[in-house]
mmCIF file of C-alpha atoms in Angstrom:
data_model
loop_
_atom_site.group_PDB
_atom_site.id
_atom_site.type_symbol
_atom_site.label_atom_id
_atom_site.label_comp_id
_atom_site.label_asym_id
_atom_site.label_seq_id
_atom_site.Cartn_x
_atom_site.Cartn_y
_atom_site.Cartn_z
ATOM 1 C CA MET A 1071 -0.535 -41.386 -82.826
ATOM 2 C CA SER A 1072 1.083 -37.980 -82.871
ATOM 3 C CA GLY A 1073 0.410 -35.380 -80.227
ATOM 4 C CA GLN A 1074 -1.671 -33.184 -82.507
ATOM 5 C CA GLU A 1075 -3.697 -36.285 -83.616
ATOM 6 C CA PHE A 1076 -4.298 -37.158 -80.091
ATOM 7 C CA LYS A 1077 -5.570 -33.644 -79.225
ATOM 8 C CA ARG A 1078 -7.730 -33.700 -82.196
ATOM 9 C CA ALA A 1079 -9.312 -37.088 -81.384
ATOM 10 C CA LEU A 1080 -9.691 -35.919 -77.712
ATOM 11 C CA GLY A 1081 -11.512 -32.842 -78.917
ATOM 12 C CA TYR A 1082 -13.922 -35.008 -81.006
ATOM 13 C CA ALA A 1083 -14.468 -37.360 -78.069
ATOM 14 C CA ASN A 1084 -15.211 -34.431 -75.635
ATOM 15 C CA ALA A 1085 -17.595 -32.912 -78.119
ATOM 16 C CA ALA A 1086 -19.415 -36.271 -78.553
ATOM 17 C CA PHE A 1087 -19.778 -36.809 -74.827
ATOM 18 C CA ASP A 1088 -21.017 -33.245 -74.438
ATOM 19 C CA LEU A 1089 -23.761 -33.847 -76.958
ATOM 20 C CA LEU A 1090 -24.728 -37.103 -75.349
ATOM 21 C CA LYS A 1091 -24.946 -35.371 -72.008
ATOM 22 C CA ARG A 1092 -26.888 -32.311 -73.178
ATOM 23 C CA SER A 1093 -29.298 -34.417 -75.292
ATOM 24 C CA GLY A 1094 -29.920 -36.948 -72.419
ATOM 25 C CA ILE A 1095 -29.041 -39.825 -74.773
ATOM 26 C CA PRO A 1096 -27.621 -42.897 -73.009
ATOM 27 C CA PRO A 1097 -23.854 -43.093 -73.620
ATOM 28 C CA TYR A 1098 -24.067 -46.593 -75.377
ATOM 29 C CA PRO A 1099 -21.099 -47.374 -77.804
ATOM 30 C CA GLN A 1100 -23.283 -46.971 -80.969
ATOM 31 C CA PHE A 1101 -24.589 -43.536 -79.806
ATOM 32 C CA TYR A 1102 -21.094 -42.439 -78.907
ATOM 33 C CA GLU A 1103 -19.858 -43.536 -82.388
ATOM 34 C CA LEU A 1104 -22.892 -41.618 -83.929
ATOM 35 C CA LEU A 1105 -21.929 -38.257 -82.122
ATOM 36 C CA TYR A 1106 -18.176 -38.795 -82.508
ATOM 37 C CA THR A 1107 -18.697 -39.129 -86.329
ATOM 38 C CA TYR A 1108 -20.893 -36.086 -86.302
ATOM 39 C CA ALA A 1109 -18.079 -34.109 -84.457
ATOM 40 C CA THR A 1110 -15.514 -35.160 -87.031
ATOM 41 C CA GLY A 1111 -17.703 -34.043 -89.880
ATOM 42 C CA VAL A 1112 -16.559 -36.875 -92.100
ATOM 43 C CA ASN A 1113 -20.029 -37.986 -92.913
ATOM 44 C CA PRO A 1114 -21.828 -34.942 -94.521
ATOM 45 C CA SER A 1115 -25.160 -36.696 -94.960
ATOM 46 C CA LEU A 1116 -25.334 -37.408 -91.145
ATOM 47 C CA ASN A 1117 -24.216 -33.966 -90.299
ATOM 48 C CA SER A 1118 -26.907 -32.377 -92.548
ATOM 49 C CA ARG A 1119 -29.638 -34.515 -90.977
ATOM 50 C CA ILE A 1120 -28.515 -33.802 -87.394
ATOM 51 C CA ASN A 1121 -28.195 -30.101 -88.155
ATOM 52 C CA ALA A 1122 -31.647 -30.039 -89.505
ATOM 53 C CA ILE A 1123 -32.905 -31.802 -86.343
ATOM 54 C CA PHE A 1124 -31.320 -29.139 -84.343
ATOM 55 C CA ARG A 1125 -32.690 -26.311 -86.268
ATOM 56 C CA GLU A 1126 -36.184 -27.670 -86.290
ATOM 57 C CA GLY A 1127 -36.171 -28.091 -82.484
ATOM 58 C CA HIS A 1128 -36.891 -31.797 -82.297
ATOM 59 C CA ALA A 1129 -36.295 -33.272 -78.883
ATOM 60 C CA PRO A 1130 -33.343 -35.846 -79.004
ATOM 61 C CA SER A 1131 -34.073 -39.327 -77.827
ATOM 62 C CA ALA A 1132 -32.515 -42.733 -77.754
ATOM 63 C CA ASP A 1133 -34.987 -43.891 -80.383
ATOM 64 C CA LEU A 1134 -34.007 -41.019 -82.717
ATOM 65 C CA ALA A 1135 -30.298 -41.691 -82.138
ATOM 66 C CA GLU A 1136 -31.014 -45.492 -82.867
ATOM 67 C CA ALA A 1137 -32.731 -44.555 -86.180
ATOM 68 C CA LEU A 1138 -29.794 -42.159 -87.202
ATOM 69 C CA TYR A 1139 -27.320 -44.926 -86.281
ATOM 70 C CA ASN A 1140 -29.095 -47.583 -88.331
ATOM 71 C CA GLU A 1141 -29.440 -45.194 -91.373
ATOM 72 C CA PHE A 1142 -25.983 -43.766 -91.535
ATOM 73 C CA LEU A 1143 -23.459 -45.901 -89.564
ATOM 74 C CA LYS A 1144 -24.838 -49.459 -89.516
ATOM 75 C CA SER A 1145 -22.431 -50.546 -92.282
ATOM 76 C CA ASP A 1146 -24.138 -50.466 -95.727
ATOM 77 C CA VAL A 1147 -20.958 -52.091 -97.062
ATOM 78 C CA ASN A 1148 -21.175 -54.953 -94.698
ATOM 79 C CA ASP A 1149 -24.907 -55.463 -95.621
ATOM 80 C CA ARG A 1150 -23.947 -55.508 -99.225
ATOM 81 C CA ILE A 1151 -21.109 -57.895 -98.712
ATOM 82 C CA THR A 1152 -23.475 -60.160 -96.780
ATOM 83 C CA ASP A 1153 -26.086 -59.982 -99.602
ATOM 84 C CA VAL A 1154 -23.427 -60.947 -102.173
ATOM 85 C CA SER A 1155 -22.132 -63.709 -99.950
ATOM 86 C CA GLU A 1156 -25.672 -65.101 -99.647
ATOM 87 C CA ARG A 1157 -26.190 -64.966 -103.307
ATOM 88 C CA MET A 1158 -22.957 -66.630 -103.885
ATOM 89 C CA HIS A 1159 -23.957 -69.296 -101.376
ATOM 90 C CA ALA A 1160 -27.220 -69.952 -103.089
ATOM 91 C CA ARG A 1161 -25.586 -70.271 -106.492
ATOM 92 C CA ILE A 1162 -22.986 -72.644 -105.182
ATOM 93 C CA GLU A 1163 -25.701 -74.656 -103.509
ATOM 94 C CA ALA A 1164 -27.586 -74.923 -106.783
ATOM 95 C CA VAL A 1165 -24.510 -76.106 -108.583
ATOM 96 C CA HIS A 1166 -23.849 -78.711 -105.757
ATOM 97 C CA ASP A 1167 -27.431 -79.976 -106.173
ATOM 98 C CA ALA A 1168 -27.047 -80.262 -109.865
ATOM 99 C CA ILE A 1169 -23.778 -82.174 -109.485
ATOM 100 C CA ASP A 1170 -25.339 -84.502 -106.927
ATOM 101 C CA THR A 1171 -28.238 -85.244 -109.329
ATOM 102 C CA ALA A 1172 -25.693 -85.930 -112.156
ATOM 103 C CA MET A 1173 -23.663 -88.220 -109.964
ATOM 104 C CA THR A 1174 -26.778 -90.088 -108.822
ATOM 105 C CA THR A 1175 -27.830 -90.475 -112.528
ATOM 106 C CA ALA A 1176 -24.334 -91.460 -113.583
ATOM 107 C CA SER A 1177 -24.168 -94.077 -110.721
ATOM 108 C CA ALA A 1178 -27.480 -95.569 -111.847
ATOM 109 C CA TYR A 1179 -26.403 -95.626 -115.452
ATOM 110 C CA SER A 1180 -23.153 -97.233 -114.495
ATOM 111 C CA GLY A 1181 -25.195 -99.976 -112.693
ATOM 112 C CA SER A 1182 -27.359 -100.477 -115.671
ATOM 113 C CA LEU A 1183 -24.349 -100.886 -117.918
ATOM 114 C CA GLN A 1184 -22.837 -103.484 -115.490
ATOM 115 C CA SER A 1185 -26.056 -105.289 -115.408
ATOM 116 C CA ALA A 1186 -26.392 -105.317 -119.124
ATOM 117 C CA SER A 1187 -22.881 -106.534 -119.455
ATOM 118 C CA GLY A 1188 -23.687 -109.511 -117.320
ATOM 119 C CA ASP A 1189 -26.851 -110.163 -119.387
ATOM 120 C CA LEU A 1190 -24.891 -110.018 -122.540
ATOM 121 C CA GLU A 1191 -22.380 -112.632 -121.387
ATOM 122 C CA GLN A 1192 -25.293 -115.173 -121.272
ATOM 123 C CA ASP A 1193 -27.377 -116.555 -124.209
ATOM 124 C CA ILE A 1194 -30.433 -114.413 -124.454
ATOM 125 C CA SER A 1195 -33.323 -114.223 -126.970
ATOM 126 C CA THR A 1196 -33.664 -111.769 -129.667
ATOM 127 C CA GLU A 1197 -36.610 -110.232 -127.837
ATOM 128 C CA ALA A 1198 -34.635 -109.901 -124.585
ATOM 129 C CA LEU A 1199 -31.737 -108.329 -126.445
ATOM 130 C CA GLN A 1200 -34.059 -105.819 -128.093
ATOM 131 C CA SER A 1201 -35.524 -104.981 -124.647
ATOM 132 C CA LEU A 1202 -32.164 -104.530 -123.197
ATOM 133 C CA ALA A 1203 -31.080 -102.278 -126.011
ATOM 134 C CA ASN A 1204 -34.319 -100.093 -125.592
ATOM 135 C CA ARG A 1205 -33.681 -99.850 -121.859
ATOM 136 C CA LEU A 1206 -30.063 -98.784 -122.317
ATOM 137 C CA LEU A 1207 -31.106 -96.334 -124.963
ATOM 138 C CA LEU A 1208 -33.658 -94.726 -122.654
ATOM 139 C CA GLU A 1209 -31.169 -94.566 -119.782
ATOM 140 C CA THR A 1210 -28.595 -93.079 -122.092
ATOM 141 C CA ARG A 1211 -31.048 -90.368 -123.025
ATOM 142 C CA VAL A 1212 -31.796 -89.674 -119.373
ATOM 143 C CA MET A 1213 -28.021 -89.478 -118.720
ATOM 144 C CA GLN A 1214 -27.602 -87.038 -121.708
ATOM 145 C CA ASP A 1215 -30.584 -84.908 -120.516
ATOM 146 C CA THR A 1216 -29.069 -84.735 -116.891
ATOM 147 C CA ASN A 1217 -25.618 -83.734 -118.309
ATOM 148 C CA ARG A 1218 -27.174 -81.196 -120.494
ATOM 149 C CA ALA A 1219 -29.012 -79.735 -117.439
ATOM 150 C CA LEU A 1220 -25.803 -79.720 -115.412
ATOM 151 C CA GLU A 1221 -24.027 -77.846 -118.272
ATOM 152 C CA GLN A 1222 -26.694 -75.183 -118.351
ATOM 153 C CA LYS A 1223 -26.572 -74.718 -114.701
ATOM 154 C CA LEU A 1224 -22.810 -74.516 -114.716
ATOM 155 C CA GLU A 1225 -22.821 -71.989 -117.508
ATOM 156 C CA ALA A 1226 -25.496 -69.847 -115.775
ATOM 157 C CA SER A 1227 -23.646 -70.194 -112.455
ATOM 158 C CA ARG A 1228 -20.449 -69.072 -114.068
ATOM 159 C CA ASP A 1229 -22.068 -65.854 -115.408
ATOM 160 C CA ASP A 1230 -23.805 -65.209 -112.048
ATOM 161 C CA ILE A 1231 -20.630 -65.786 -110.137
ATOM 162 C CA ALA A 1232 -18.749 -63.494 -112.412
ATOM 163 C CA ALA A 1233 -21.525 -60.749 -111.857
ATOM 164 C CA LEU A 1234 -21.373 -61.304 -108.081
ATOM 165 C CA GLN A 1235 -17.569 -61.009 -108.149
ATOM 166 C CA ARG A 1236 -17.949 -57.664 -109.944
ATOM 167 C CA ASP A 1237 -20.527 -56.573 -107.291
ATOM 168 C CA LEU A 1238 -18.179 -57.654 -104.536
ATOM 169 C CA ASP A 1239 -15.120 -55.791 -106.222
ATOM 170 C CA ASP A 1240 -17.453 -52.654 -106.421
ATOM 171 C CA VAL A 1241 -18.391 -52.906 -102.686
ATOM 172 C CA ARG A 1242 -14.728 -53.346 -101.637
ATOM 173 C CA ARG A 1243 -13.712 -50.397 -103.760
ATOM 174 C CA GLU A 1244 -16.483 -48.243 -102.294
ATOM 175 C CA SER A 1245 -15.496 -49.270 -98.698
ATOM 176 C CA ARG A 1246 -12.040 -47.646 -99.320
ATOM 177 C CA LEU A 1247 -13.418 -44.396 -100.628
ATOM 178 C CA ASP A 1248 -14.586 -41.319 -98.743
ATOM 179 C CA PRO A 1249 -18.280 -40.950 -99.663
ATOM 180 C CA LEU A 1250 -18.206 -37.172 -100.133
ATOM 181 C CA THR A 1251 -14.881 -36.461 -101.961
ATOM 182 C CA LYS A 1252 -14.487 -39.961 -103.777
ATOM 183 C CA ILE A 1253 -10.748 -40.101 -102.814
ATOM 184 C CA ALA A 1254 -9.354 -42.738 -100.489
ATOM 185 C CA ASN A 1255 -10.686 -42.721 -96.872
ATOM 186 C CA ARG A 1256 -8.831 -42.970 -93.534
ATOM 187 C CA LYS A 1257 -8.813 -46.776 -93.515
ATOM 188 C CA SER A 1258 -7.382 -46.913 -96.984
ATOM 189 C CA PHE A 1259 -4.828 -44.292 -96.022
ATOM 190 C CA ASP A 1260 -3.730 -46.120 -92.938
ATOM 191 C CA GLU A 1261 -3.188 -49.314 -95.005
ATOM 192 C CA GLY A 1262 -1.498 -47.481 -97.719
ATOM 193 C CA LEU A 1263 0.914 -45.770 -95.496
ATOM 194 C CA GLU A 1264 1.807 -48.906 -93.649
ATOM 195 C CA ALA A 1265 2.576 -50.623 -97.054
ATOM 196 C CA ALA A 1266 4.536 -47.504 -98.290
ATOM 197 C CA VAL A 1267 6.722 -47.502 -95.116
ATOM 198 C CA ALA A 1268 7.391 -51.219 -95.354
ATOM 199 C CA GLU A 1269 8.280 -50.920 -99.052
ATOM 200 C CA ALA A 1270 10.537 -47.922 -98.240
ATOM 201 C CA GLN A 1271 12.320 -49.814 -95.535
ATOM 202 C CA SER A 1272 12.861 -52.894 -97.683
ATOM 203 C CA GLY A 1273 13.776 -51.144 -100.864
ATOM 204 C CA HIS A 1274 15.660 -48.127 -99.494
ATOM 205 C CA GLN A 1275 13.547 -45.809 -101.660
ATOM 206 C CA PRO A 1276 12.489 -42.261 -100.723
ATOM 207 C CA LEU A 1277 9.025 -41.730 -99.405
ATOM 208 C CA CYS A 1278 7.316 -38.564 -98.267
ATOM 209 C CA LEU A 1279 4.084 -37.740 -96.584
ATOM 210 C CA LEU A 1280 2.048 -34.576 -97.161
ATOM 211 C CA ILE A 1281 -0.807 -33.364 -94.809
ATOM 212 C CA ALA A 1282 -2.883 -30.479 -95.636
ATOM 213 C CA ASP A 1283 -5.551 -28.541 -93.655
ATOM 214 C CA ILE A 1284 -8.066 -26.047 -95.091
ATOM 215 C CA ASP A 1285 -7.615 -22.635 -93.450
ATOM 216 C CA HIS A 1286 -10.460 -21.322 -91.446
ATOM 217 C CA PHE A 1287 -12.756 -23.952 -92.800
ATOM 218 C CA LYS A 1288 -15.067 -24.077 -89.820
ATOM 219 C CA THR A 1289 -15.722 -20.257 -90.208
ATOM 220 C CA PHE A 1290 -16.332 -20.664 -93.905
ATOM 221 C CA ASN A 1291 -18.699 -23.640 -93.324
ATOM 222 C CA ASP A 1292 -20.735 -21.793 -90.653
ATOM 223 C CA THR A 1293 -21.001 -18.645 -92.883
ATOM 224 C CA TYR A 1294 -22.072 -20.267 -96.243
ATOM 225 C CA GLY A 1295 -23.490 -23.569 -95.119
ATOM 226 C CA HIS A 1296 -22.537 -27.148 -95.236
ATOM 227 C CA GLN A 1297 -23.520 -27.611 -98.952
ATOM 228 C CA THR A 1298 -20.919 -24.941 -99.826
ATOM 229 C CA GLY A 1299 -18.464 -26.524 -97.402
ATOM 230 C CA ASP A 1300 -18.868 -29.889 -99.124
ATOM 231 C CA GLN A 1301 -18.180 -28.208 -102.353
ATOM 232 C CA VAL A 1302 -14.865 -26.803 -100.851
ATOM 233 C CA LEU A 1303 -13.878 -30.256 -99.679
ATOM 234 C CA ARG A 1304 -14.486 -31.892 -103.016
ATOM 235 C CA LEU A 1305 -12.536 -29.026 -104.689
ATOM 236 C CA VAL A 1306 -9.521 -29.562 -102.453
ATOM 237 C CA ALA A 1307 -9.597 -33.342 -102.762
ATOM 238 C CA MET A 1308 -9.703 -33.173 -106.556
ATOM 239 C CA THR A 1309 -6.849 -30.559 -106.585
ATOM 240 C CA ILE A 1310 -4.624 -32.769 -104.511
ATOM 241 C CA LYS A 1311 -5.534 -35.895 -106.586
ATOM 242 C CA SER A 1312 -4.881 -34.131 -109.903
ATOM 243 C CA ASN A 1313 -1.345 -33.055 -108.736
ATOM 244 C CA ILE A 1314 -0.059 -36.467 -107.800
ATOM 245 C CA LYS A 1315 0.613 -39.469 -110.063
ATOM 246 C CA GLY A 1316 1.670 -43.032 -110.188
ATOM 247 C CA LYS A 1317 1.593 -44.874 -106.890
ATOM 248 C CA ASP A 1318 0.883 -41.748 -105.091
ATOM 249 C CA LEU A 1319 -2.280 -41.857 -102.779
ATOM 250 C CA ALA A 1320 -4.445 -39.002 -101.841
ATOM 251 C CA ALA A 1321 -6.917 -39.461 -98.969
ATOM 252 C CA ARG A 1322 -9.145 -37.602 -96.730
ATOM 253 C CA TYR A 1323 -7.858 -37.942 -93.217
ATOM 254 C CA GLY A 1324 -10.673 -36.504 -91.354
ATOM 255 C CA GLY A 1325 -12.841 -33.376 -91.362
ATOM 256 C CA GLU A 1326 -10.980 -30.679 -93.423
ATOM 257 C CA GLU A 1327 -7.674 -32.533 -93.334
ATOM 258 C CA PHE A 1328 -6.222 -34.351 -96.321
ATOM 259 C CA VAL A 1329 -3.053 -36.381 -96.859
ATOM 260 C CA ALA A 1330 -1.008 -37.640 -99.741
ATOM 261 C CA ILE A 1331 1.446 -40.560 -99.632
ATOM 262 C CA LEU A 1332 4.327 -39.972 -102.175
ATOM 263 C CA PRO A 1333 6.459 -43.057 -102.743
ATOM 264 C CA SER A 1334 9.786 -42.604 -104.670
ATOM 265 C CA THR A 1335 9.715 -38.748 -103.967
ATOM 266 C CA ASP A 1336 12.333 -36.999 -101.970
ATOM 267 C CA LEU A 1337 11.580 -33.986 -99.639
ATOM 268 C CA GLU A 1338 12.378 -31.453 -102.201
ATOM 269 C CA GLY A 1339 10.026 -33.019 -104.705
ATOM 270 C CA ALA A 1340 7.292 -33.414 -102.127
ATOM 271 C CA VAL A 1341 7.580 -29.673 -101.231
ATOM 272 C CA ILE A 1342 7.203 -28.846 -104.913
ATOM 273 C CA VAL A 1343 3.996 -31.035 -105.080
ATOM 274 C CA ALA A 1344 2.625 -29.235 -101.945
ATOM 275 C CA GLU A 1345 3.338 -25.875 -103.372
ATOM 276 C CA ASN A 1346 1.701 -26.732 -106.598
ATOM 277 C CA VAL A 1347 -1.455 -27.859 -104.667
ATOM 278 C CA ARG A 1348 -1.341 -24.758 -102.459
ATOM 279 C CA ARG A 1349 -1.225 -22.361 -105.439
ATOM 280 C CA ALA A 1350 -3.866 -24.278 -107.378
ATOM 281 C CA ILE A 1351 -6.221 -24.083 -104.312
ATOM 282 C CA GLN A 1352 -5.586 -20.399 -103.806
ATOM 283 C CA ALA A 1353 -6.184 -19.604 -107.478
ATOM 284 C CA LYS A 1354 -9.647 -21.022 -107.548
ATOM 285 C CA GLU A 1355 -12.463 -18.511 -106.872
ATOM 286 C CA LEU A 1356 -15.543 -20.013 -105.296
ATOM 287 C CA LEU A 1357 -19.001 -19.579 -106.561
ATOM 288 C CA LYS A 1358 -22.227 -20.452 -104.597
ATOM 289 C CA ARG A 1359 -24.001 -22.644 -107.215
ATOM 290 C CA SER A 1360 -27.540 -21.667 -106.146
ATOM 291 C CA THR A 1361 -26.952 -17.897 -106.579
ATOM 292 C CA ASN A 1362 -23.634 -17.544 -108.536
ATOM 293 C CA GLU A 1363 -22.563 -15.374 -105.592
ATOM 294 C CA LYS A 1364 -18.764 -15.035 -105.417
ATOM 295 C CA LEU A 1365 -17.504 -16.375 -102.055
ATOM 296 C CA GLY A 1366 -13.826 -15.430 -102.564
ATOM 297 C CA ARG A 1367 -10.905 -17.727 -102.370
ATOM 298 C CA ILE A 1368 -9.801 -20.449 -99.859
ATOM 299 C CA THR A 1369 -6.382 -21.442 -98.808
ATOM 300 C CA ALA A 1370 -4.803 -24.425 -97.237
ATOM 301 C CA SER A 1371 -1.695 -25.137 -94.954
ATOM 302 C CA PHE A 1372 0.642 -27.971 -95.577
ATOM 303 C CA GLY A 1373 3.274 -30.032 -93.744
ATOM 304 C CA VAL A 1374 5.745 -32.329 -95.423
ATOM 305 C CA ALA A 1375 7.938 -34.986 -93.867
ATOM 306 C CA ALA A 1376 10.363 -37.480 -95.384
ATOM 307 C CA PHE A 1377 10.844 -41.211 -94.395
ATOM 308 C CA ARG A 1378 13.727 -42.058 -92.189
ATOM 309 C CA PRO A 1379 14.988 -45.625 -91.705
ATOM 310 C CA SER A 1380 13.865 -45.837 -88.181
ATOM 311 C CA ASP A 1381 10.322 -44.489 -89.027
ATOM 312 C CA THR A 1382 7.073 -46.204 -88.389
ATOM 313 C CA PRO A 1383 3.882 -44.967 -90.045
ATOM 314 C CA SER A 1384 3.020 -43.118 -86.779
ATOM 315 C CA SER A 1385 6.390 -41.418 -86.339
ATOM 316 C CA LEU A 1386 6.309 -40.208 -90.047
ATOM 317 C CA LEU A 1387 2.679 -38.919 -89.524
ATOM 318 C CA GLU A 1388 3.627 -37.130 -86.314
ATOM 319 C CA ARG A 1389 6.500 -35.216 -88.044
ATOM 320 C CA ALA A 1390 4.303 -34.307 -91.012
ATOM 321 C CA ASP A 1391 1.576 -33.091 -88.438
ATOM 322 C CA ARG A 1392 4.154 -30.915 -86.564
ATOM 323 C CA CYS A 1393 5.105 -29.321 -89.861
ATOM 324 C CA LEU A 1394 1.470 -28.541 -90.603
ATOM 325 C CA TYR A 1395 1.028 -27.247 -87.024
ATOM 326 C CA ALA A 1396 4.030 -24.840 -87.737
ATOM 327 C CA ALA A 1397 2.499 -23.744 -90.987
ATOM 328 C CA LYS A 1398 -0.702 -22.813 -89.283
ATOM 329 C CA HIS A 1399 1.173 -20.770 -86.665
ATOM 330 C CA ALA A 1400 3.270 -19.083 -89.231
ATOM 331 C CA GLY A 1401 0.341 -17.361 -90.786
ATOM 332 C CA ARG A 1402 -1.451 -20.205 -92.787
ATOM 333 C CA ASN A 1403 -1.412 -20.738 -96.531
ATOM 334 C CA LYS A 1404 2.190 -22.069 -96.310
ATOM 335 C CA VAL A 1405 4.186 -25.192 -96.928
ATOM 336 C CA VAL A 1406 6.508 -26.114 -94.053
ATOM 337 C CA SER A 1407 8.819 -29.119 -94.340
ATOM 338 C CA GLU A 1408 10.750 -30.755 -91.628
ATOM 339 C CA ASN A 1409 14.012 -29.131 -93.092
ATOM 340 C CA ASP A 1410 12.286 -25.733 -92.408
ATOM 341 C CA LEU A 1411 11.615 -26.796 -88.702
ATOM 342 C CA ALA A 1412 15.261 -27.857 -88.484
ATOM 343 C CA GLU A 1413 16.361 -24.471 -89.769
ATOM 344 C CA GLN A 1414 14.010 -22.647 -87.361
ATOM 345 C CA HIS A 1415 15.050 -24.519 -84.309
ATOM 346 C CA GLY A 1416 18.682 -25.097 -85.303
ATOM 347 C CA PRO A 1417 20.805 -27.825 -83.818
ATOM 348 C CA LYS A 1418 20.568 -28.699 -80.116
ATOM 349 C CA ASP A 1419 23.084 -29.898 -77.699
ATOM 350 C CA GLY A 1420 25.834 -29.894 -80.388
ATOM 351 C CA VAL A 1421 23.902 -32.342 -82.644
ATOM 352 C CA SER A 1422 23.304 -31.080 -86.082
ATOM 353 C CA ALA A 1423 19.783 -31.528 -87.561
ATOM 354 C CA ALA A 1424 19.362 -34.251 -90.084
#
């Protein structure tokens, strides 16, 4: 974890504890998670609900916090996976029952055939032979009916299991997306960055990481409201996504921060991508949908870092974060790469900057 990321997470934690203390809500893990999530702003539906509660002056309580936690954070994805799993289990049990029935019928049929074989080895009357033939014909029809029922159940189960698999794939896909912006979420980014670093280490391919932060977003959000703020977040997310390609991955990192993993891209190319995104964001004039009021333009600051052979995901992210921090301090609406930082600070102790 980079120094800036640590400060950011600590700020969210302090805000969550402050809300717990001021509201008189017990600091149980689920309530801390609820208010920590509220502090980060990554769940817009949750924030809208809590803000409405604050505006209406409702007294906070453990029961209210429990209800909000169950509604927004008790994992809907896990519930859906459980539902799919239970349906899959029920279908498999039905198939097993059908197979057991077929095996029992087949075993009985096999016993009847063996018995008939023994009878045929002896001298039997025409009437007895006719009776044996009728019995075998009847049992053969029962066996056919059982097999037909098994085939039907297997066919239905195949279709059901295919549908369940599609449901499961949808749930998994949704679990990797940010619900507001519909680009990759933090979990998906963490996994993607780890895989990209491992691939860059093994294949000696370039890799860059871009991190972006919307300038003055909190002020904009407070001035025009959360719905307009959500519109801005979606706009920035789609702008980043439309300017990357191939195996690149755009993700919402948290709050108003976004990241993009750029495999097979050197630092110069990554800076070009960042500049394209920066200009595209700045070029868009915002309108308030409800009133068509012009809200002006937004800007974003960018930090770009390139993979080094000794890098871990954390060290690469930390360098990109330092570049973002420098872009903010240089006046915002800028792209700063680690080469820019090296030029600003110059070589130290006789060692040239890489």
